[in-house]
């Protein structure tokens, strides 16, 4: 028996209305910006540019405009 998605196309659109994918720049519900790092049917994970990372419903996010996109978070490595 073949696997079937538990949601209809309309339900999928309602759960992820902007069709976010890995790497998309988004604005979180609290106004911070970040990059989508994981996408499921309903839920996503965002690596925030500042503060703690975010997990929640994809429907709560909105796409970031070019003026809202700040500098991405940079991991600093130390050789000490």
N, CA, C and O atoms as a printed pandas DataFrame, in Angstrom:
     atom_number atom_name residue_name chain_id  residue_number  x_coord  y_coord  z_coord
0              1         N          UNK        A               1    0.848   -1.181    0.000
1              2        CA          UNK        A               1    0.000    0.000    0.000
2              3         C          UNK        A               1    0.894    1.244    0.000
3              4         O          UNK        A               1    1.866    1.322    0.752
4              5         N          UNK        A               2    0.563    2.183   -0.825
5              6        CA          UNK        A               2    1.365    3.403   -0.966
6              7         C          UNK        A               2    1.048    4.381    0.158
7              8         O          UNK        A               2   -0.064    4.423    0.685
8              9         N          UNK        A               3    2.063    5.161    0.505
9             10        CA          UNK        A               3    1.891    6.178    1.535
10            11         C          UNK        A               3    1.059    7.323    0.978
11            12         O          UNK        A               3    1.220    7.703   -0.182
12            13         N          UNK        A               4    0.174    7.872    1.794
13            14        CA          UNK        A               4   -0.642    9.013    1.387
14            15         C          UNK        A               4   -0.476   10.124    2.398
15            16         O          UNK        A               4   -0.419    9.883    3.604
16            17         N          UNK        A               5   -0.399   11.334    1.898
17            18        CA          UNK        A               5   -0.322   12.507    2.773
18            19         C          UNK        A               5   -1.631   12.624    3.541
19            20         O          UNK        A               5   -2.700   12.468    2.952
20            21         N          UNK        A               6   -1.572   12.898    4.851
21            22        CA          UNK        A               6   -2.800   12.976    5.635
22            23         C          UNK        A               6   -3.609   14.259    5.393
23            24         O          UNK        A               6   -4.714   14.395    5.919
24            25         N          UNK        A               7   -3.080   15.187    4.615
25            26        CA          UNK        A               7   -3.752   16.459    4.388
26            27         C          UNK        A               7   -4.105   16.644    2.915
27            28         O          UNK        A               7   -3.404   16.150    2.032
28            29         N          UNK        A               8   -5.197   17.360    2.662
29            30        CA          UNK        A               8   -5.557   17.713    1.292
30            31         C          UNK        A               8   -4.697   18.896    0.853
31            32         O          UNK        A               8   -4.114   19.567    1.704
32            33         N          UNK        A               9   -4.600   19.171   -0.446
33            34        CA          UNK        A               9   -3.837   20.342   -0.896
34            35         C          UNK        A               9   -4.318   21.653   -0.266
35            36         O          UNK        A               9   -3.505   22.525    0.039
36            37         N          UNK        A              10   -5.620   21.797   -0.071
37            38        CA          UNK        A              10   -6.145   23.011    0.560
38            39         C          UNK        A              10   -5.675   23.117    2.010
39            40         O          UNK        A              10   -5.292   24.194    2.465
40            41         N          UNK        A              11   -5.706   22.001    2.731
41            42        CA          UNK        A              11   -5.236   22.015    4.122
42            43         C          UNK        A              11   -3.747   22.332    4.201
43            44         O          UNK        A              11   -3.320   23.068    5.092
44            45         N          UNK        A              12   -2.951   21.788    3.282
45            46        CA          UNK        A              12   -1.521   22.083    3.262
46            47         C          UNK        A              12   -1.284   23.565    3.038
47            48         O          UNK        A              12   -0.402   24.152    3.665
48            49         N          UNK        A              13   -2.057   24.179    2.153
49            50        CA          UNK        A              13   -1.905   25.614    1.897
50            51         C          UNK        A              13   -2.294   26.424    3.133
51            52         O          UNK        A              13   -1.667   27.446    3.415
52            53         N          UNK        A              14   -3.294   25.997    3.859
53            54        CA          UNK        A              14   -3.705   26.708    5.072
54            55         C          UNK        A              14   -2.669   26.559    6.175
55            56         O          UNK        A              14   -2.495   27.477    6.977
56            57         N          UNK        A              15   -1.975   25.427    6.236
57            58        CA          UNK        A              15   -0.964   25.195    7.261
58            59         C          UNK        A              15    0.341   25.930    6.957
59            60         O          UNK        A              15    1.050   26.328    7.881
60            61         N          UNK        A              16    0.670   26.116    5.679
61            62        CA          UNK        A              16    1.890   26.794    5.253
62            63         C          UNK        A              16    1.526   27.734    4.092
63            64         O          UNK        A              16    1.886   27.471    2.945
64            65         N          UNK        A              17    0.806   28.838    4.397
65            66        CA          UNK        A              17    0.252   29.685    3.332
66            67         C          UNK        A              17    1.289   30.347    2.436
67            68         O          UNK        A              17    0.978   30.671    1.290
68            69         N          UNK        A              18    2.506   30.556    2.916
69            70        CA          UNK        A              18    3.539   31.210    2.102
70            71         C          UNK        A              18    4.472   30.204    1.442
71            72         O          UNK        A              18    5.427   30.587    0.766
72            73         N          UNK        A              19    4.194   28.906    1.639
73            74        CA          UNK        A              19    4.999   27.839    1.053
74            75         C          UNK        A              19    6.479   27.983    1.407
75            76         O          UNK        A              19    7.347   27.941    0.534
76            77         N          UNK        A              20    6.752   28.155    2.711
77            78        CA          UNK        A              20    8.126   28.309    3.171
78            79         C          UNK        A              20    8.918   27.029    2.940
79            80         O          UNK        A              20    8.388   25.924    3.056
80            81         N          UNK        A              21   10.182   27.194    2.617
81            82        CA          UNK        A              21   11.098   26.074    2.424
82            83         C          UNK        A              21   12.390   26.387    3.164
83            84         O          UNK        A              21   12.578   27.497    3.660
84            85         N          UNK        A              22   13.274   25.407    3.233
85            86        CA          UNK        A              22   14.558   25.584    3.900
86            87         C          UNK        A              22   15.308   26.774    3.307
87            88         O          UNK        A              22   15.414   26.903    2.087
88            89         N          UNK        A              23   15.827   27.640    4.172
89            90        CA          UNK        A              23   16.629   28.775    3.733
90            91         C          UNK        A              23   15.864   30.059    3.509
91            92         O          UNK        A              23   16.475   31.103    3.279
92            93         N          UNK        A              24   14.541   30.015    3.568
93            94        CA          UNK        A              24   13.758   31.233    3.374
94            95         C          UNK        A              24   13.938   32.180    4.556
95            96         O          UNK        A              24   13.997   31.744    5.706
96            97         N          UNK        A              25   14.023   33.461    4.272
97            98        CA          UNK        A              25   14.121   34.481    5.316
98            99         C          UNK        A              25   12.704   34.858    5.746
99           100         O          UNK        A              25   11.849   35.128    4.902
100          101         N          UNK        A              26   12.455   34.878    7.051
101          102        CA          UNK        A              26   11.117   35.113    7.581
102          103         C          UNK        A              26   11.166   36.098    8.739
103          104         O          UNK        A              26   12.220   36.375    9.310
104          105         N          UNK        A              27    9.980   36.619    9.067
105          106        CA          UNK        A              27    9.797   37.460   10.244
106          107         C          UNK        A              27    8.984   36.646   11.247
107          108         O          UNK        A              27    7.912   36.137   10.920
108          109         N          UNK        A              28    9.494   36.528   12.458
109          110        CA          UNK        A              28    8.829   35.775   13.524
110          111         C          UNK        A              28    7.664   36.581   14.090
111          112         O          UNK        A              28    7.588   37.790   13.870
112          113         N          UNK        A              29    6.752   35.928   14.819
113          114        CA          UNK        A              29    5.615   36.657   15.408
114          115         C          UNK        A              29    6.035   37.796   16.342
115          116         O          UNK        A              29    5.289   38.762   16.499
116          117         N          UNK        A              30    7.218   37.701   16.967
117          118        CA          UNK        A              30    7.669   38.762   17.875
118          119         C          UNK        A              30    8.462   39.855   17.156
119          120         O          UNK        A              30    8.979   40.763   17.806
120          121         N          UNK        A              31    8.567   39.783   15.817
121          122        CA          UNK        A              31    9.216   40.842   15.053
122          123         C          UNK        A              31   10.666   40.581   14.686
123          124         O          UNK        A              31   11.238   41.320   13.885
124          125         N          UNK        A              32   11.281   39.534   15.260
125          126        CA          UNK        A              32   12.663   39.212   14.902
126          127         C          UNK        A              32   12.700   38.543   13.535
127          128         O          UNK        A              32   11.684   38.044   13.051
128          129         N          UNK        A              33   13.881   38.538   12.914
129          130        CA          UNK        A              33   14.033   37.864   11.636
130          131         C          UNK        A              33   14.889   36.620   11.807
131          132         O          UNK        A              33   15.603   36.471   12.799
132          133         N          UNK        A              34   14.807   35.726   10.821
133          134        CA          UNK        A              34   15.602   34.517   10.867
134          135         C          UNK        A              34   15.484   33.737    9.576
135          136         O          UNK        A              34   14.870   34.188    8.608
136          137         N          UNK        A              35   16.089   32.548    9.580
137          138        CA          UNK        A              35   16.092   31.683    8.404
138          139         C          UNK        A              35   15.449   30.352    8.760
139          140         O          UNK        A              35   15.748   29.766    9.801
140          141         N          UNK        A              36   14.570   29.883    7.897
141          142        CA          UNK        A              36   13.897   28.606    8.124
142          143         C          UNK        A              36   14.928   27.485    8.013
143          144         O          UNK        A              36   15.654   27.398    7.023
144          145         N          UNK        A              37   14.988   26.619    9.043
145          146        CA          UNK        A              37   15.954   25.529    9.019
146          147         C          UNK        A              37   15.281   24.154    8.947
147          148         O          UNK        A              37   15.917   23.181    8.543
148          149         N          UNK        A              38   14.015   24.065    9.331
149          150        CA          UNK        A              38   13.277   22.800    9.231
150          151         C          UNK        A              38   11.831   23.126    8.889
151          152         O          UNK        A              38   11.258   24.082    9.411
152          153         N          UNK        A              39   11.249   22.322    8.005
153          154        CA          UNK        A              39    9.864   22.535    7.595
154          155         C          UNK        A              39    9.129   21.209    7.650
155          156         O          UNK        A              39    9.572   20.214    7.076
156          157         N          UNK        A              40    8.003   21.205    8.344
157          158        CA          UNK        A              40    7.112   20.047    8.362
158          159         C          UNK        A              40    5.796   20.433    7.726
159          160         O          UNK        A              40    5.711   21.456    7.046
160          161         N          UNK        A              41    4.763   19.627    7.939
161          162        CA          UNK        A              41    3.457   19.977    7.404
162          163         C          UNK        A              41    2.899   21.214    8.090
163          164         O          UNK        A              41    2.465   22.157    7.429
164          165         N          UNK        A              42    2.911   21.208    9.437
165          166        CA          UNK        A              42    2.337   22.297   10.219
166          167         C          UNK        A              42    3.387   23.175   10.883
167          168         O          UNK        A              42    3.225   24.392   10.978
168          169         N          UNK        A              43    4.453   22.554   11.336
169          170        CA          UNK        A              43    5.413   23.237   12.192
170          171         C          UNK        A              43    6.740   23.474   11.475
171          172         O          UNK        A              43    7.098   22.774   10.528
172          173         N          UNK        A              44    7.452   24.486   11.962
173          174        CA          UNK        A              44    8.762   24.789   11.410
174          175         C          UNK        A              44    9.723   25.207   12.501
175          176         O          UNK        A              44    9.322   25.452   13.638
176          177         N          UNK        A              45   10.987   25.286   12.149
177          178        CA          UNK        A              45   12.046   25.714   13.058
178          179         C          UNK        A              45   12.805   26.815   12.356
179          180         O          UNK        A              45   13.187   26.673   11.194
180          181         N          UNK        A              46   13.027   27.929   13.067
181          182        CA          UNK        A              46   13.713   29.085   12.489
182          183         C          UNK        A              46   14.940   29.394   13.327
183          184         O          UNK        A              46   14.858   29.504   14.550
184          185         N          UNK        A              47   16.087   29.533   12.656
185          186        CA          UNK        A              47   17.304   30.004   13.307
186          187         C          UNK        A              47   17.238   31.522   13.316
187          188         O          UNK        A              47   17.447   32.168   12.289
188          189         N          UNK        A              48   16.946   32.087   14.478
189          190        CA          UNK        A              48   16.774   33.532   14.600
190          191         C          UNK        A              48   18.112   34.246   14.511
191          192         O          UNK        A              48   19.138   33.719   14.939
192          193         N          UNK        A              49   18.094   35.458   13.949
193          194        CA          UNK        A              49   19.313   36.259   13.842
194          195         C          UNK        A              49   19.770   36.752   15.210
195          196         O          UNK        A              49   20.967   36.917   15.444
196          197         N          UNK        A              50   18.828   36.986   16.109
197          198        CA          UNK        A              50   19.150   37.455   17.463
198          199         C          UNK        A              50   18.244   36.733   18.448
199          200         O          UNK        A              50   17.054   36.554   18.188
200          201         N          UNK        A              51   18.793   36.327   19.555
201          202        CA          UNK        A              51   17.998   35.658   20.571
202          203         C          UNK        A              51   17.853   34.173   20.292
203          204         O          UNK        A              51   18.573   33.595   19.477
204          205         N          UNK        A              52   16.906   33.578   20.989
205          206        CA          UNK        A              52   16.701   32.132   20.909
206          207         C          UNK        A              52   16.050   31.739   19.588
207          208         O          UNK        A              52   15.298   32.515   18.998
208          209         N          UNK        A              53   16.347   30.530   19.135
209          210        CA          UNK        A              53   15.704   30.001   17.939
210          211         C          UNK        A              53   14.221   29.819   18.215
211          212         O          UNK        A              53   13.793   29.811   19.369
212          213         N          UNK        A              54   13.442   29.674   17.156
213          214        CA          UNK        A              54   11.990   29.642   17.257
214          215         C          UNK        A              54   11.455   28.349   16.670
215          216         O          UNK        A              54   11.938   27.885   15.637
216          217         N          UNK        A              55   10.449   27.758   17.332
217          218        CA          UNK        A              55    9.716   26.605   16.812
218          219         C          UNK        A              55    8.238   26.919   16.946
219          220         O          UNK        A              55    7.799   27.433   17.975
220          221         N          UNK        A              56    7.475   26.617   15.921
221          222        CA          UNK        A              56    6.042   26.875   16.003
222          223         C          UNK        A              56    5.346   26.633   14.681
223          224         O          UNK        A              56    5.899   26.024   13.765
224          225         N          UNK        A              57    4.112   27.126   14.602
225          226        CA          UNK        A              57    3.288   26.953   13.411
226          227         C          UNK        A              57    3.804   27.809   12.263
227          228         O          UNK        A              57    4.117   28.985   12.448
228          229         N          UNK        A              58    3.890   27.217   11.085
229          230        CA          UNK        A              58    4.351   27.952    9.907
230          231         C          UNK        A              58    3.393   29.078    9.540
231          232         O          UNK        A              58    3.810   30.086    8.969
232          233         N          UNK        A              59    2.108   28.915    9.862
233          234        CA          UNK        A              59    1.118   29.936    9.537
234          235         C          UNK        A              59    1.365   31.235   10.310
235          236         O          UNK        A              59    0.862   32.285    9.908
236          237         N          UNK        A              60    2.127   31.191   11.407
237          238        CA          UNK        A              60    2.402   32.401   12.196
238          239         C          UNK        A              60    3.524   33.246   11.604
239          240         O          UNK        A              60    3.708   34.397   11.998
240          241         N          UNK        A              61    4.274   32.684   10.662
241          242        CA          UNK        A              61    5.404   33.398   10.068
242          243         C          UNK        A              61    4.953   34.201    8.862
243          244         O          UNK        A              61    3.903   33.937    8.277
244          245         N          UNK        A              62    5.770   35.192    8.500
245          246        CA          UNK        A              62    5.537   35.904    7.245
246          247         C          UNK        A              62    6.874   36.113    6.563
247          248         O          UNK        A              62    7.911   36.164    7.225
248          249         N          UNK        A              63    6.856   36.235    5.220
249          250        CA          UNK        A              63    8.125   36.430    4.500
250          251         C          UNK        A              63    8.766   37.760    4.880
251          252         O          UNK        A              63    8.069   38.747    5.114
252          253         N          UNK        A              64   10.080   37.782    4.939
253          254        CA          UNK        A              64   10.814   39.010    5.242
254          255         C          UNK        A              64   10.994   39.817    3.961
255          256         O          UNK        A              64   11.304   39.261    2.907
256          257         N          UNK        A              65   10.797   41.128    4.057
257          258        CA          UNK        A              65   11.055   42.007    2.924
258          259         C          UNK        A              65   12.539   42.355    2.913
259          260         O          UNK        A              65   13.203   42.228    3.941
260          261         N          UNK        A              66   13.076   42.793    1.769
261          262        CA          UNK        A              66   14.514   43.111    1.716
262          263         C          UNK        A              66   14.947   44.143    2.753
263          264         O          UNK        A              66   16.087   44.090    3.215
264          265         N          UNK        A              67   14.079   45.078    3.134
265          266        CA          UNK        A              67   14.467   46.080    4.132
266          267         C          UNK        A              67   14.528   45.497    5.539
267          268         O          UNK        A              67   15.222   46.039    6.399
268          269         N          UNK        A              68   13.808   44.396    5.787
269          270        CA          UNK        A              68   13.798   43.777    7.115
270          271         C          UNK        A              68   14.936   42.780    7.306
271          272         O          UNK        A              68   15.258   42.417    8.438
272          273         N          UNK        A              69   15.532   42.346    6.238
273          274        CA          UNK        A              69   16.582   41.336    6.340
274          275         C          UNK        A              69   17.857   41.990    6.834
275          276         O          UNK        A              69   18.446   42.832    6.156
276          277         N          UNK        A              70   18.268   41.597    8.005
277          278        CA          UNK        A              70   19.492   42.142    8.587
278          279         C          UNK        A              70   20.678   41.263    8.260
279          280         O          UNK        A              70   20.645   40.483    7.309
280          281         N          UNK        A              71   21.701   41.391    9.036
281          282        CA          UNK        A              71   22.880   40.550    8.868
282          283         C          UNK        A              71   22.584   39.179    9.451
283          284         O          UNK        A              71   22.105   39.086   10.581
284          285         N          UNK        A              72   22.856   38.112    8.710
285          286        CA          UNK        A              72   22.633   36.778    9.265
286          287         C          UNK        A              72   23.561   36.498   10.435
287          288         O          UNK        A              72   24.643   37.075   10.543
288          289         N          UNK        A              73   23.128   35.618   11.291
289          290        CA          UNK        A              73   23.922   35.258   12.461
290          291         C          UNK        A              73   25.188   34.556   11.995
291          292         O          UNK        A              73   25.141   33.693   11.119
292          293         N          UNK        A              74   26.297   34.923   12.574
293          294        CA          UNK        A              74   27.579   34.332   12.214
294          295         C          UNK        A              74   28.133   33.620   13.438
295          296         O          UNK        A              74   28.203   34.187   14.528
296          297         N          UNK        A              75   28.519   32.389   13.241
297          298        CA          UNK        A              75   29.120   31.643   14.337
298          299         C          UNK        A              75   30.607   31.963   14.386
299          300         O          UNK        A              75   31.317   31.811   13.392
300          301         N          UNK        A              76   31.065   32.400   15.528
301          302        CA          UNK        A              76   32.474   32.742   15.668
302          303         C          UNK        A              76   33.223   31.545   16.246
303          304         O          UNK        A              76   32.840   30.987   17.274
304          305         N          UNK        A              77   34.285   31.172   15.570
305          306        CA          UNK        A              77   35.093   30.044   16.033
306          307         C          UNK        A              77   36.373   30.575   16.679
307          308         O          UNK        A              77   36.960   31.561   16.233
308          309         N          UNK        A              78   36.768   29.909   17.710
309          310        CA          UNK        A              78   37.986   30.295   18.401
310          311         C          UNK        A              78   39.002   29.174   18.293
311          312         O          UNK        A              78   38.674   28.000   18.464
312          313         N          UNK        A              79   40.226   29.547   18.010
313          314        CA          UNK        A              79   41.276   28.543   17.911
314          315         C          UNK        A              79   42.084   28.424   19.206
315          316         O          UNK        A              79   43.099   27.729   19.254
316          317         N          UNK        A              80   41.626   29.105   20.245
317          318        CA          UNK        A              80   42.325   29.042   21.527
318          319         C          UNK        A              80   41.973   27.804   22.296
319          320         O          UNK        A              80   42.478   27.598   23.400
